[in-house]
Short mmCIF file of C-alpha atoms and ligand atoms in Angstrom, two decimals:
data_model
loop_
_atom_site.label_atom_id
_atom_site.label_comp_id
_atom_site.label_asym_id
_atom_site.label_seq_id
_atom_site.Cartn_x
_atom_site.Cartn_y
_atom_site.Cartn_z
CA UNK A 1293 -2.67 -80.57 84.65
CA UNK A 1294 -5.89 -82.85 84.78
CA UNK A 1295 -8.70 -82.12 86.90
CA UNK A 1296 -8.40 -84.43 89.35
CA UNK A 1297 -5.03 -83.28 90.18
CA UNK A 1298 -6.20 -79.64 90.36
CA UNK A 1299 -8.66 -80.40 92.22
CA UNK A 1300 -6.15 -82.32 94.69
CA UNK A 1301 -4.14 -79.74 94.79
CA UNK A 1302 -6.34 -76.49 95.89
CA UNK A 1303 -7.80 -79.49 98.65
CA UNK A 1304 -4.37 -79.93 99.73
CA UNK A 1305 -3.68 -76.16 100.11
CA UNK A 1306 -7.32 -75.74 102.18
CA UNK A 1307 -6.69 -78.12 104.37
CA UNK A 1308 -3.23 -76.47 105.00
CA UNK A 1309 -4.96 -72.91 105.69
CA UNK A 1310 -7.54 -74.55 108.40
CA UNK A 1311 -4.19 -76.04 110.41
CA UNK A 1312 -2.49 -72.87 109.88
CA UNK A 1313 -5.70 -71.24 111.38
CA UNK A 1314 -5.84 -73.66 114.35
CA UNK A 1315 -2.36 -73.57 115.37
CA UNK A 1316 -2.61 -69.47 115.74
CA UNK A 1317 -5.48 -69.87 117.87
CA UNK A 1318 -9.42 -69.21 116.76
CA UNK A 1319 -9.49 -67.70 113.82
CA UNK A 1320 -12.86 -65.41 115.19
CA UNK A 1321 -11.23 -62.93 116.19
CA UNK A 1322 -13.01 -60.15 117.82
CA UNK A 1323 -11.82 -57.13 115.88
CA UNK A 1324 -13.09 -58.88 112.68
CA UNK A 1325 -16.79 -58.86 114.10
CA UNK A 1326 -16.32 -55.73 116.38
CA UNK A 1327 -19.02 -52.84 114.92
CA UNK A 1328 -17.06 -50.03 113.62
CA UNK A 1329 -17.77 -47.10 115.75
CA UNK A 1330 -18.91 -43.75 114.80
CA UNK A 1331 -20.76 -43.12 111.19
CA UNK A 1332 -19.33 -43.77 108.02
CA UNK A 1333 -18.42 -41.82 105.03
CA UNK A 1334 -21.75 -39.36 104.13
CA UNK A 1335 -22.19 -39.67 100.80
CA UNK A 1336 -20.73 -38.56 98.03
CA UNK A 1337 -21.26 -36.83 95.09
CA UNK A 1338 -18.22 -38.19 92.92
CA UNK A 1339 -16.49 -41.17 94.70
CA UNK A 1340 -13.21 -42.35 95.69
CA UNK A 1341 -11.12 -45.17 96.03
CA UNK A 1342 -10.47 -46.83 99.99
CA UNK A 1343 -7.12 -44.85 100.72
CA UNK A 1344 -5.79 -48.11 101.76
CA UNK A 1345 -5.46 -48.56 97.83
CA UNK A 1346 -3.52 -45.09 97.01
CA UNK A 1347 -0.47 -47.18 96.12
CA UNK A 1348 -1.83 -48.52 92.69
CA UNK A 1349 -1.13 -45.35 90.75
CA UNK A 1350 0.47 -44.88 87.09
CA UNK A 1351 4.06 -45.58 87.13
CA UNK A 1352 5.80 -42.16 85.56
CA UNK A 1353 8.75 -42.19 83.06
CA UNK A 1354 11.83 -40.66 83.87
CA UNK A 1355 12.98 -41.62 80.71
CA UNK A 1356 11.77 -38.09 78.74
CA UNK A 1357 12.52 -36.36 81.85
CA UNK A 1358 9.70 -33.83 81.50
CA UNK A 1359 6.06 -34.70 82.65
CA UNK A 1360 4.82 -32.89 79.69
CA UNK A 1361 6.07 -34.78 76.58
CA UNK A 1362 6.65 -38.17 78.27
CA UNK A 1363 4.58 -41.30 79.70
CA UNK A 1364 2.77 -42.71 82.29
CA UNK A 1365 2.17 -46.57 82.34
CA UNK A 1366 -0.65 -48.68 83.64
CA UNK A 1367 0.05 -50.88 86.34
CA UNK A 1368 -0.90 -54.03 84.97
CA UNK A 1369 -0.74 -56.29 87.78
CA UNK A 1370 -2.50 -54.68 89.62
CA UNK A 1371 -5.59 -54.51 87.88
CA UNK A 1372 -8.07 -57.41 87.99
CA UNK A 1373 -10.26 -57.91 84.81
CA UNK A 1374 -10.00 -56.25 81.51
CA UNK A 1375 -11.38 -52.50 81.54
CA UNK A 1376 -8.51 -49.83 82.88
CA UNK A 1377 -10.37 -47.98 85.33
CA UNK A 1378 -10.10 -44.51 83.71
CA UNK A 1379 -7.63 -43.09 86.59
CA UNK A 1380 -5.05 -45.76 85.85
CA UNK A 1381 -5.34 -45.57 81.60
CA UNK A 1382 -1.70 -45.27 80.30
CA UNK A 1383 -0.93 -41.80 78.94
CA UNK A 1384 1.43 -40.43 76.53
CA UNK A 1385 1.45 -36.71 75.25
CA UNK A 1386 3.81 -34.83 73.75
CA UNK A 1387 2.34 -31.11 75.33
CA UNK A 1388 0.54 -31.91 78.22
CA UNK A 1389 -3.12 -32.50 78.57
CA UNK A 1390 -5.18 -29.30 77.11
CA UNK A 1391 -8.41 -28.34 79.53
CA UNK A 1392 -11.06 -28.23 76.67
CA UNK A 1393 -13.94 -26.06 77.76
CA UNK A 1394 -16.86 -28.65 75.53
CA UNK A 1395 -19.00 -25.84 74.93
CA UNK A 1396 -16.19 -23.76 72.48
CA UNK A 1397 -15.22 -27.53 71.54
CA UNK A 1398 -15.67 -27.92 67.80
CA UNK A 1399 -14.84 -30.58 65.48
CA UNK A 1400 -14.43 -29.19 61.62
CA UNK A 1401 -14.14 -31.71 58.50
CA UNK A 1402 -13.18 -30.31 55.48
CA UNK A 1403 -10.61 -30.47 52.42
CA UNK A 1404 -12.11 -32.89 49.90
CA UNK A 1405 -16.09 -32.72 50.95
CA UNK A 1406 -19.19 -31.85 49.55
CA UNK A 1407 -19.89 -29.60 52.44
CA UNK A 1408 -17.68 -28.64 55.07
CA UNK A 1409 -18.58 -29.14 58.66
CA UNK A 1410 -18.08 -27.75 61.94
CA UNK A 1411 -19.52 -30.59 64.73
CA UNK A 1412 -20.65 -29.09 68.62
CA UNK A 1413 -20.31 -31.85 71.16
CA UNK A 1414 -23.61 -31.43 71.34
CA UNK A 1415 -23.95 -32.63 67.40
CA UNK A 1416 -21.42 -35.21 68.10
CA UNK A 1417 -23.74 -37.11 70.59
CA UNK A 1418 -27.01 -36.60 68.29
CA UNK A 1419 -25.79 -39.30 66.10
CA UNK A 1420 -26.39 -42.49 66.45
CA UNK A 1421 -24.11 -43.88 68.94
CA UNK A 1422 -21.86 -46.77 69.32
CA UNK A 1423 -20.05 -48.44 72.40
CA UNK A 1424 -17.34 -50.87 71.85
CA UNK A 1425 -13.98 -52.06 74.02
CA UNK A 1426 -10.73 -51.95 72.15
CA UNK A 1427 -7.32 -51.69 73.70
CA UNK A 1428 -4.64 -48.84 72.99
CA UNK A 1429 -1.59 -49.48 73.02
CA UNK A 1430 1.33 -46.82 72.07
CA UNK A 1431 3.77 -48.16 69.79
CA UNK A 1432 6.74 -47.52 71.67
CA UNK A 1433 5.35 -50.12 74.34
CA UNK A 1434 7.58 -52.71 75.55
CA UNK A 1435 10.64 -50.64 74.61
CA UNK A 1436 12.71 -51.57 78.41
CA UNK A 1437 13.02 -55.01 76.53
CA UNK A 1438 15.68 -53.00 74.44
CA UNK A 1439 17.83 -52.82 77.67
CA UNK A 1440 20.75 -54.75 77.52
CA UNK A 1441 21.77 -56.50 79.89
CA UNK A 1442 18.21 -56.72 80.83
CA UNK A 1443 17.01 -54.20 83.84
CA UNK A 1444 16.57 -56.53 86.34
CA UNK A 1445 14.01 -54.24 88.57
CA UNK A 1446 11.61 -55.02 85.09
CA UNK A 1447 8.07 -54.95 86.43
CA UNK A 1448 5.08 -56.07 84.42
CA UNK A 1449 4.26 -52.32 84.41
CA UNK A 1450 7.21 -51.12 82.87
CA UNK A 1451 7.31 -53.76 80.05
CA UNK A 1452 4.52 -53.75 78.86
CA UNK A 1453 1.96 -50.55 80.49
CA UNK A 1454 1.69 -48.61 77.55
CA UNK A 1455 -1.54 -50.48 76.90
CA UNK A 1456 -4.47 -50.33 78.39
CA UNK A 1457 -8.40 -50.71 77.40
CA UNK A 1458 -11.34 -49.21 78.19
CA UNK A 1459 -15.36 -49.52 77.07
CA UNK A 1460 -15.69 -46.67 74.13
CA UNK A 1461 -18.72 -44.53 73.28
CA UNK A 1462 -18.91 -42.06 70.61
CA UNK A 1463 -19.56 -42.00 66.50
CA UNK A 1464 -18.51 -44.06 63.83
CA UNK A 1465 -16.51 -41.73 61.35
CA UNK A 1466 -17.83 -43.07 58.76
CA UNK A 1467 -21.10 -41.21 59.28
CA UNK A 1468 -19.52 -38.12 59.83
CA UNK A 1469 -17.65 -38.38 56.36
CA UNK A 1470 -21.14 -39.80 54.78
CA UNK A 1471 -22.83 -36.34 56.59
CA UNK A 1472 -19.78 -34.08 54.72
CA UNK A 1473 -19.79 -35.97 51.41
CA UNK A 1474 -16.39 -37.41 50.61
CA UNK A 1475 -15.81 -36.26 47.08
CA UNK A 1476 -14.00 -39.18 44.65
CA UNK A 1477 -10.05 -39.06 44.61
CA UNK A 1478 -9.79 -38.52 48.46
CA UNK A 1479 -7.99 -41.66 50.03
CA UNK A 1480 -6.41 -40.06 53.14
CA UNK A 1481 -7.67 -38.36 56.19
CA UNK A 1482 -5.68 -36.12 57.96
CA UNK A 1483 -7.00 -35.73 61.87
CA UNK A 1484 -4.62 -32.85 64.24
CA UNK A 1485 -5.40 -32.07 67.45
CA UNK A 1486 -5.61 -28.90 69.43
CA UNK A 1487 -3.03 -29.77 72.32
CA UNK A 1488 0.20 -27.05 72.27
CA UNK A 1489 2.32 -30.00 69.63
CA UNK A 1490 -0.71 -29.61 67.15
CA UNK A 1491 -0.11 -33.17 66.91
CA UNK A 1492 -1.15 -34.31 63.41
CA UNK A 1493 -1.15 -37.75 61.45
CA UNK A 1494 -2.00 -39.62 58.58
CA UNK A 1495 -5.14 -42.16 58.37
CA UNK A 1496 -6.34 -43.66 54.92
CA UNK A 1497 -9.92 -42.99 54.29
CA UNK A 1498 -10.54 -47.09 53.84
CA UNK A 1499 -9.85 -47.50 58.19
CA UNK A 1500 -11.63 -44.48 58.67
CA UNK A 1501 -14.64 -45.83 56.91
CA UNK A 1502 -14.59 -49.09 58.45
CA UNK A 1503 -14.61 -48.84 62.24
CA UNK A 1504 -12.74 -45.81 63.41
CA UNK A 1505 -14.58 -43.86 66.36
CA UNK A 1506 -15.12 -40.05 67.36
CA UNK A 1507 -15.50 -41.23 71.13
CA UNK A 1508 -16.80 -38.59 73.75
CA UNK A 1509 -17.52 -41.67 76.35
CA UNK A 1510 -14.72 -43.84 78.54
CA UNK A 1511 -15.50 -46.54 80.21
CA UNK A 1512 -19.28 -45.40 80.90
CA UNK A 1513 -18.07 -41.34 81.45
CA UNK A 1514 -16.81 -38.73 79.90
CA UNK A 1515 -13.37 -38.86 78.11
CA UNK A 1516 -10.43 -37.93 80.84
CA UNK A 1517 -8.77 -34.97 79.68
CA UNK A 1518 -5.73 -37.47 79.62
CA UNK A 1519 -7.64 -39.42 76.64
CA UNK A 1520 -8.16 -36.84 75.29
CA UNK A 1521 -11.02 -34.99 76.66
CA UNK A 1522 -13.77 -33.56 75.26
CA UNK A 1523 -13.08 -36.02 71.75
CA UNK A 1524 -10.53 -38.20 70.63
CA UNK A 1525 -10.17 -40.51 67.53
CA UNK A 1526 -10.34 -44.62 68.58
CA UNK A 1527 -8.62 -46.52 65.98
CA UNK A 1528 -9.18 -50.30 66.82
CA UNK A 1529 -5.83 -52.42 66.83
CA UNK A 1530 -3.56 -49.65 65.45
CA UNK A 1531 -0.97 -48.02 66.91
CA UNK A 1532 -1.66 -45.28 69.88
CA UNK A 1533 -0.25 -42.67 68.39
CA UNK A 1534 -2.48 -42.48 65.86
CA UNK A 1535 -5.49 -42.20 67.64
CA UNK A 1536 -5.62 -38.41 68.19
CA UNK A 1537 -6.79 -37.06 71.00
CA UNK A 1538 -8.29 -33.13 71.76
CA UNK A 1539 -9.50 -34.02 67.96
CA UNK A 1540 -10.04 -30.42 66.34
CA UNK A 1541 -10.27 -31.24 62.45
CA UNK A 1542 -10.00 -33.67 59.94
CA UNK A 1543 -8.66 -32.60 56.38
CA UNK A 1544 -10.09 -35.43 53.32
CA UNK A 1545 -7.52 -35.25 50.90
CA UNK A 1546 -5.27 -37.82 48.46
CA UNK A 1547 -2.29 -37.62 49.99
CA UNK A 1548 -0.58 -38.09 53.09
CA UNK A 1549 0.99 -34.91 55.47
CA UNK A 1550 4.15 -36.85 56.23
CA UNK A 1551 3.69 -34.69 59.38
CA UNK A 1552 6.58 -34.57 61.98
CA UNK A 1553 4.26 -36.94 63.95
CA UNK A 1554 4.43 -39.64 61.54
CA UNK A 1555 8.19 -39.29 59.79
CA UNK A 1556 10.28 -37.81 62.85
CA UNK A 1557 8.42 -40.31 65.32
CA UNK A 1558 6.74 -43.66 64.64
CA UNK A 1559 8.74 -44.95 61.74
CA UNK A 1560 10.72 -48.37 62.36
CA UNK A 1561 14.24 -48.35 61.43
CA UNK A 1562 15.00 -51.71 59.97
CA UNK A 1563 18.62 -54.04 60.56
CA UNK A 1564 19.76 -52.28 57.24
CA UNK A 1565 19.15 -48.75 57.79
CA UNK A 1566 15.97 -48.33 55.88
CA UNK A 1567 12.91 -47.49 57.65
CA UNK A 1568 9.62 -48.79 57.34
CA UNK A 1569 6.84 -45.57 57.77
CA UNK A 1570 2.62 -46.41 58.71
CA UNK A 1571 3.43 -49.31 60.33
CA UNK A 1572 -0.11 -49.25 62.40
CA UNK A 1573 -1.25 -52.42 63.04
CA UNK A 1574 0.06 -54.05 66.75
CA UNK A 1575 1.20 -57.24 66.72
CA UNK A 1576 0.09 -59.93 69.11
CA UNK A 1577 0.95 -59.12 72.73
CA UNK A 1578 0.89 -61.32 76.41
CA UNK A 1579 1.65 -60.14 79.99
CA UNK A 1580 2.15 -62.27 82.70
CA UNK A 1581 0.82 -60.28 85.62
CA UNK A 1582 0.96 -63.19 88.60
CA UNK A 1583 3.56 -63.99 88.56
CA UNK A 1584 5.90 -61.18 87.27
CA UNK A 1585 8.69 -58.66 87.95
CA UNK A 1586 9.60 -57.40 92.08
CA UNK A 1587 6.69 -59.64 92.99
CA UNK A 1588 7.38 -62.50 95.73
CA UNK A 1589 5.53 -65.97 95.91
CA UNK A 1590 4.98 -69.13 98.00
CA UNK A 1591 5.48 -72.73 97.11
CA UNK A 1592 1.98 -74.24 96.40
CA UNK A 1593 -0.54 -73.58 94.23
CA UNK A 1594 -0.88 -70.32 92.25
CA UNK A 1595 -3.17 -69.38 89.70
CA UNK A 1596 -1.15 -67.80 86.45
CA UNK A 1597 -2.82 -64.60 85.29
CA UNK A 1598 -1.97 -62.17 82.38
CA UNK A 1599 -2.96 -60.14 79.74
CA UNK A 1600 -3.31 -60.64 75.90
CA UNK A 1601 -4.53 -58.85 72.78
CA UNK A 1602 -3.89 -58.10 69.06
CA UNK A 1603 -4.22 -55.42 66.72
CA UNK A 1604 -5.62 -58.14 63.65
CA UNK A 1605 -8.60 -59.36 65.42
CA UNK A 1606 -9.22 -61.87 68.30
CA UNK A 1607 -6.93 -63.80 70.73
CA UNK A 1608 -7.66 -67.26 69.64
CA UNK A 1609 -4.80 -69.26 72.45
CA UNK A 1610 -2.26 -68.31 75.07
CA UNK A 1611 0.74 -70.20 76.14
CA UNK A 1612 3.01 -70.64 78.97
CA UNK A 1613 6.12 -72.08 78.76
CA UNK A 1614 8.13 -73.47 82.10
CA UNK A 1615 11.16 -74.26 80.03
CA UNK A 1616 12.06 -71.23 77.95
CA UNK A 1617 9.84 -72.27 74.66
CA UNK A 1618 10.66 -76.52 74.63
CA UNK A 1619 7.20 -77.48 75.59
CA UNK A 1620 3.93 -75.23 76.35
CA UNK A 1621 0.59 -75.33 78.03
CA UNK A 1622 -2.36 -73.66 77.24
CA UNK A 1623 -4.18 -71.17 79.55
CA UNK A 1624 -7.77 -70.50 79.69
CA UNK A 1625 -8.89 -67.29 77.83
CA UNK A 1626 -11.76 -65.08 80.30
CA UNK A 1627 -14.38 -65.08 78.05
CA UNK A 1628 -16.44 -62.79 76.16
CA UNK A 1629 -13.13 -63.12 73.64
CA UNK A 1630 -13.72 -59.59 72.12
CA UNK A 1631 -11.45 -58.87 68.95
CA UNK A 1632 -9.26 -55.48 69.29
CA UNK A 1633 -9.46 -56.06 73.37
CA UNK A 1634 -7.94 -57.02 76.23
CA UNK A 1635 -8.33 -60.97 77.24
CA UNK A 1636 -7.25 -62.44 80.79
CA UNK A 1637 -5.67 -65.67 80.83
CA UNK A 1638 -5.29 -67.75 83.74
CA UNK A 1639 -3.63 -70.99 84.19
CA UNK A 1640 -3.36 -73.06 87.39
CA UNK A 1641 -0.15 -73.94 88.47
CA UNK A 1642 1.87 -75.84 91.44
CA UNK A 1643 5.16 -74.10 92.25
CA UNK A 1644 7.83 -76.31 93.72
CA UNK A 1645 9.97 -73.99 95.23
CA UNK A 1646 12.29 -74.63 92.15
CA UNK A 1647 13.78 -72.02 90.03
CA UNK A 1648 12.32 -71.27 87.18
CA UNK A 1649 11.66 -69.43 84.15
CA UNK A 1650 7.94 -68.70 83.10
CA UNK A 1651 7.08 -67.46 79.51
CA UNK A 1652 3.68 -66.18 77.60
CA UNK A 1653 2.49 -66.03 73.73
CA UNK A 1654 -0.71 -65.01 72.40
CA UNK A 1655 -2.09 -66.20 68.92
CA UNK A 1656 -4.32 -64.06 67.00
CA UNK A 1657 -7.11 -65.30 64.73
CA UNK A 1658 -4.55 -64.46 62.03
CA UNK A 1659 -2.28 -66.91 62.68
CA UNK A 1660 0.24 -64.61 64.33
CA UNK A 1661 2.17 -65.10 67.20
CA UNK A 1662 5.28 -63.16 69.71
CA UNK A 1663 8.75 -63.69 69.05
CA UNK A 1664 11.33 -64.28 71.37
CA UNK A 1665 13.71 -61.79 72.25
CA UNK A 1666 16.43 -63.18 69.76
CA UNK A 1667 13.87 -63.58 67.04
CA UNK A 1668 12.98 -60.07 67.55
CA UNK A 1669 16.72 -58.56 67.56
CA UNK A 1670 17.51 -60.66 64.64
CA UNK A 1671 14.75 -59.42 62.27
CA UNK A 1672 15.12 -55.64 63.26
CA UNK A 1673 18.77 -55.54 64.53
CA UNK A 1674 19.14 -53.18 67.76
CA UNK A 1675 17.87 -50.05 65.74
CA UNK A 1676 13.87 -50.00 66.17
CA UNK A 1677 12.24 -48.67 69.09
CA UNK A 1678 8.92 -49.39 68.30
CA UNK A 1679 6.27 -52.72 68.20
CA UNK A 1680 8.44 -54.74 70.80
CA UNK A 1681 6.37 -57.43 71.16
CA UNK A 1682 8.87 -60.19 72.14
CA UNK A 1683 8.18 -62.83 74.75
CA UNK A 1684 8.24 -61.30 78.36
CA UNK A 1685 10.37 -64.10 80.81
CA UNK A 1686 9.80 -63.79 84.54
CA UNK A 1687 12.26 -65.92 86.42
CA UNK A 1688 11.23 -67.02 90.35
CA UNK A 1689 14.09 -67.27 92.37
CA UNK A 1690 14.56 -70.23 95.23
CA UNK A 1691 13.30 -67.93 97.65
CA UNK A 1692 10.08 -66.88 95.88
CA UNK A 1693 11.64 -63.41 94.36
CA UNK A 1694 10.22 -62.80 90.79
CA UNK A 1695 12.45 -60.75 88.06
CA UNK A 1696 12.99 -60.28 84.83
CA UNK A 1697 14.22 -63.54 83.03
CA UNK A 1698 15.08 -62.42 79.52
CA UNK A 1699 18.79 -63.37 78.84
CA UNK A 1700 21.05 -60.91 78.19
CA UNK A 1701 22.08 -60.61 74.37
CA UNK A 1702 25.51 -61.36 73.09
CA UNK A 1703 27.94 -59.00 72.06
CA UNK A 1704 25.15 -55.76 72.52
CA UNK A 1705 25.29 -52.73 74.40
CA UNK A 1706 22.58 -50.22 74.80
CA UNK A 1707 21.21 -49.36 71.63
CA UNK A 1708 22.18 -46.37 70.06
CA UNK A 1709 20.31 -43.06 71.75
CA UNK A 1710 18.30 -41.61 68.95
CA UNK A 1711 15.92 -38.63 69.48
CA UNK A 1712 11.90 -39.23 69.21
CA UNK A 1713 10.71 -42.32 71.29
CA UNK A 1714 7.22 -42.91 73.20
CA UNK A 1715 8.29 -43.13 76.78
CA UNK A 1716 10.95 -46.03 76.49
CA UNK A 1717 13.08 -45.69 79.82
CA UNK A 1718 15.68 -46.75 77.49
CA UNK A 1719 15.96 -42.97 75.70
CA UNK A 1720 18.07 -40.35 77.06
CA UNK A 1721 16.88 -37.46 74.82
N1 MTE B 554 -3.38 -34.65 70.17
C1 MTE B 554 -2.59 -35.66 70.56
N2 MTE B 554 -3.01 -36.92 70.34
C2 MTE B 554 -2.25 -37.97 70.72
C3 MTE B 554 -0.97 -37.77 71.30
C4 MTE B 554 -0.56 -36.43 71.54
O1 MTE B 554 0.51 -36.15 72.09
N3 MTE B 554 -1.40 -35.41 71.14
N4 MTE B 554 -0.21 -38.86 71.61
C5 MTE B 554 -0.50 -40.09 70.87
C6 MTE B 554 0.20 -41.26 71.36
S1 MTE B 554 1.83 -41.44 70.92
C7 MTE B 554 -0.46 -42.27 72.03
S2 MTE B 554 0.34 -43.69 72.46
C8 MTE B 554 -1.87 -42.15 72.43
C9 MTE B 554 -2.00 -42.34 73.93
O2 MTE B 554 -3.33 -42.26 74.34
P1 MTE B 554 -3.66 -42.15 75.90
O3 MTE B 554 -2.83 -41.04 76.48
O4 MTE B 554 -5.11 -41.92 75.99
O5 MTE B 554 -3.26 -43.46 76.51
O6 MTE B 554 -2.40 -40.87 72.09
C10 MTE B 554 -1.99 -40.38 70.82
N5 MTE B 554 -2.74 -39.21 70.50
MO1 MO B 555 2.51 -43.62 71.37
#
C-alpha cells in the first residue's frame, strides 16, 4: 500500500471514531476524570502486575500430562515488543525446576584441562561480563502443526510459544575454558545439569569458544529458577535443549556422550527411517500475532504484527501473503535488527470483511527461508517431531473469527505416537 493511501485510510477510520463518539453522547465522561478515592498501593518492595492483566499467563501442556517433565508456552500475542518478560519465558524441563541455594552453587570444568576448576557464583560474576539478547527456542516448537486435520482452536501460543527471548548477562565460555587450559585433542564439551534428569548433552568445543554464555542475569535480574536459576548455558541460535540449565559441570573431552538427552530425544527421524542426530541450528521462524488463532477482528484498518527470528544470524525480510504464497508484501522489521533475536514485524493492512487467508516467512541473512506445510511433510515425511518451522496460516472468517488456516493434508492421519517429544500437544506418551 502507498502512503497516501495509508494515510487515507487511518483518516478515514478517525473520523469514524469521533462520529461514533458523538452519536453515544460526550465522550467526557465523568468517571474518566473522577479522582480515585482513598490512597493507592504503598509501595512495594518487589512489584506486580495490575490484576486486571492476570489472564496473560503461560499456556500449560497437557500433552506430557505431568507438570514436571512437560511445557509451558509463551503467549505470544500477547506480548508487545521483543523481550519475554521473565514471568511469561516458555519453559520446558524434564524434572521440575531445582531451588539452587547460589551460595553451595558451584560450577566445575574438568576432563581435558590444564587445571581443573570449581567456579562460586561469586567467581562467575568477577569476570568480565557480557549482556546480549538471543532467543530460545526448544526444538520441539511448532510441533501442533503435526496435527492432522489441523486443530482448529490453534492459537499463536500453541504453534509457535516454545520460543521466547530475553536480554542475557553472564560469561563468555570461552574465558572460562582459556582460565582451565583446554589441552590439544579436546573437540567436545560435555555440560549436565544438577536438576533430578541430570540432563546432559553434547556441545563441540568450536561453539563453545565462539559465543556461548554462562548467564547468571535475565532480562536485567537474576536467572528464574525456570531458566535455570542460579546458571544456565545460552547457546545463540541453537536448539533449546541444548542450552543447559542448573549448569553443574562441564567435562572437555574428544568425543561426544551420546547421552539419553541427545540420542533418545532431539534426533530427527527422516522420510526413510534414518535419523539425523546434532541437528542444533533453528531454522528461520515467523508468527503472526494480530491477527491469529481464537482472536476476533473488525473490518477497517489493522496493523499486522508478528514475530521473527533465526538461528544463522539476522532477519533480513518478512512476508505476508493474502493469497496462500501467489503474491507477497513486505512488512517492516522493528529495528535494532539484532542477529540470534527476536524481530517485530508490522504491516498495515485494510480488511474488507472478506474471507481470507493470511501467511508469514522470514528470511535470514543466509538466504534461508520457511516452508510451507507440504514442503515440510514432503522433505521429512510425517515421522519428525522436531524444527517445524512451516508457514503458520490464519484464516479470518466473514464474521471477523480468526483460526487456524493450514489445509488439512491428504491421505494422513495423526502421526505415529512415539515416546520422547518437547511438549508437542500432539504426543500421548
Ligand atoms: N538441566 C536441564 N537443562 C535443560 C532442560 C532440562 O530439562 N534440564 N531442558 C532443555 C530444553 S529441552 C529446553 S527447550 C530449554 C528450555 O529453556 P527454558 O525452560 O528456560 O525456556 O532448556 C533446556 N535445558
Ligand atoms: Mo526443548
Amino acid at each position: 500500500m502507498d502512503r497516501r493511501k495509508f494515510f487515507r485510510l487511518i483518516g478515514a477510520g478517525s473520523l469514524l471514531g469521533l462520529l461514533k463518539a458523538k452519536a453515544q453522547g460526550s465522550p467526557w465522561r465523568e468517571e474518566t476524570f473522577a479522582p480515585l478515592r482513598g490512597l493507592g498501593t504503598p509501595l512495594q518492595e518487589y512489584g506486580t502486575r495490575s490484576p486486571f492483566e492476570e489472564e496473560v499467563i503461560r499456556y500449560i501442556s497437557p500433552g506430557l500430562r505431568t507438570r514436571h517433565s512437560g511445557a509451558s508456552f509463551a503467549p505470544l500475542e500477547k506480548l508487545d515488543g521483543v523481550l519475554t518478560p521473565n514471568g511469561l519465558f516458555f519453559e520446558r524441563h524434564h524434572a521440575g525446576a531445582p531451588q539452587v541455594d547460589p551460595e553451595h552453587y558451584r560450577l566445575v570444568i574438568h576432563g581435558m584441562v590444564e587445571r581443573p576448576l570449581a567456579f562460586t557464583l561469586e567467581d562467575l560474576k568477577r569476570f568480565p561480563s557480557v549482556t546480549r539478547t538471543y532467543f530460545i527456542e526448544c526444538a520441539g516448537n511448532g510441533q501442533n502443526g503435526y496435527r492432522n486435520p489441523p486443530d482448529p482452536e490453534l492459537t499463536a501460543t500453541r504453534s509457535r510459544g516454545l520460543a521466547s527471548n530475553a536480554s542475557w548477562t553472564g560469561v563468555p565460555l570461552a574465558l572460562l575454558l582459556k582460565e582451565a587450559g583446554v589441552k590439544p585433542g579436546a573437540r567436545w564439551l560435555i555440560p549436565e545439569g544438577m536438576d533430578p534428569a541430570a540432563y546432559t548433552r553434547s556441545l563441540p568445543l568450536e561453539k563453545g569458544m565462539e559465543d556461548v554464555l554462562v548467564a547468571y542475569g535475565q532480562n536485567g535480574e537474576a536467572l528464574r529458577p525456570e531458566q535455570g536459576y542460579p546458571v544456565r548455558l545460552v547457546v545463540p541460535g541453537w536448539e533449546g535443549s541444548i542450552q543447559v540449565k542448573w549448569l553443574r559441570r562441564i567435562l572437555v573431552t574428544d568425543l561426544p556422550a551420546m547421552a539419553k538427552d541427545e540420542t533418545s530425544e532431539y534426533t530427527d527421524l527422516m522420510a526413510d527411517g534414518r535419523v539425523l542426530a546434532f541437528t542444533w541450528i533453528m531454522e528461520p521462524q515467523s508468527i503472526l500475532t494480530y491477527p491469529s488463532g481464537l482472536q476476533r477482528i473488525q473490518p477497517g484498518f489493522h496493523e499486522i504484527r508478528g514475530l521473527a527470528w533465526s538461528g544463522f544470524g539476522r532477519v533480513r525480510r518478512v512476508e505476508v501473503s493474502f493469497d496462500e504464497g501467489r503474491s507477497w508484501r513486505r512488512a517492516a522489521l522493528e529495528g535494532p535488527v539484532e542477529p540470534l533475536a527476536f524481530v517485530r514485524f508490522k504491516l498495515p493492512w485494510y480488511w474488507d470483511g472478506r474471507e481470507v487467508v493470511l501467511w508469514s516467512r522470514a528470511w535470514d541473512e543466509k538466504g534461508h527461508t520457511q516452508p510451507t506445510r507440504e514442503e515440510f511433510f514432503r522433505r521429512w515425511g510425517r515421522n519428525n517431531r522436531y524444527h517445524y518451522n512451516a508457514i503458520q496460516a490464519w484464516r479470518i472468517l466473514p464474521d471477523g473469527r480468526v483460526v487456524n488456516g493450514d489445509r488439512p493434508l491428504e491421505g494422513a492421519s495423526l502421526p505415529p505416537a512415539t515416546a520422547g517429544g518437547c511438549g508437542g500437544e500432539v504426543l500421548d506418551v
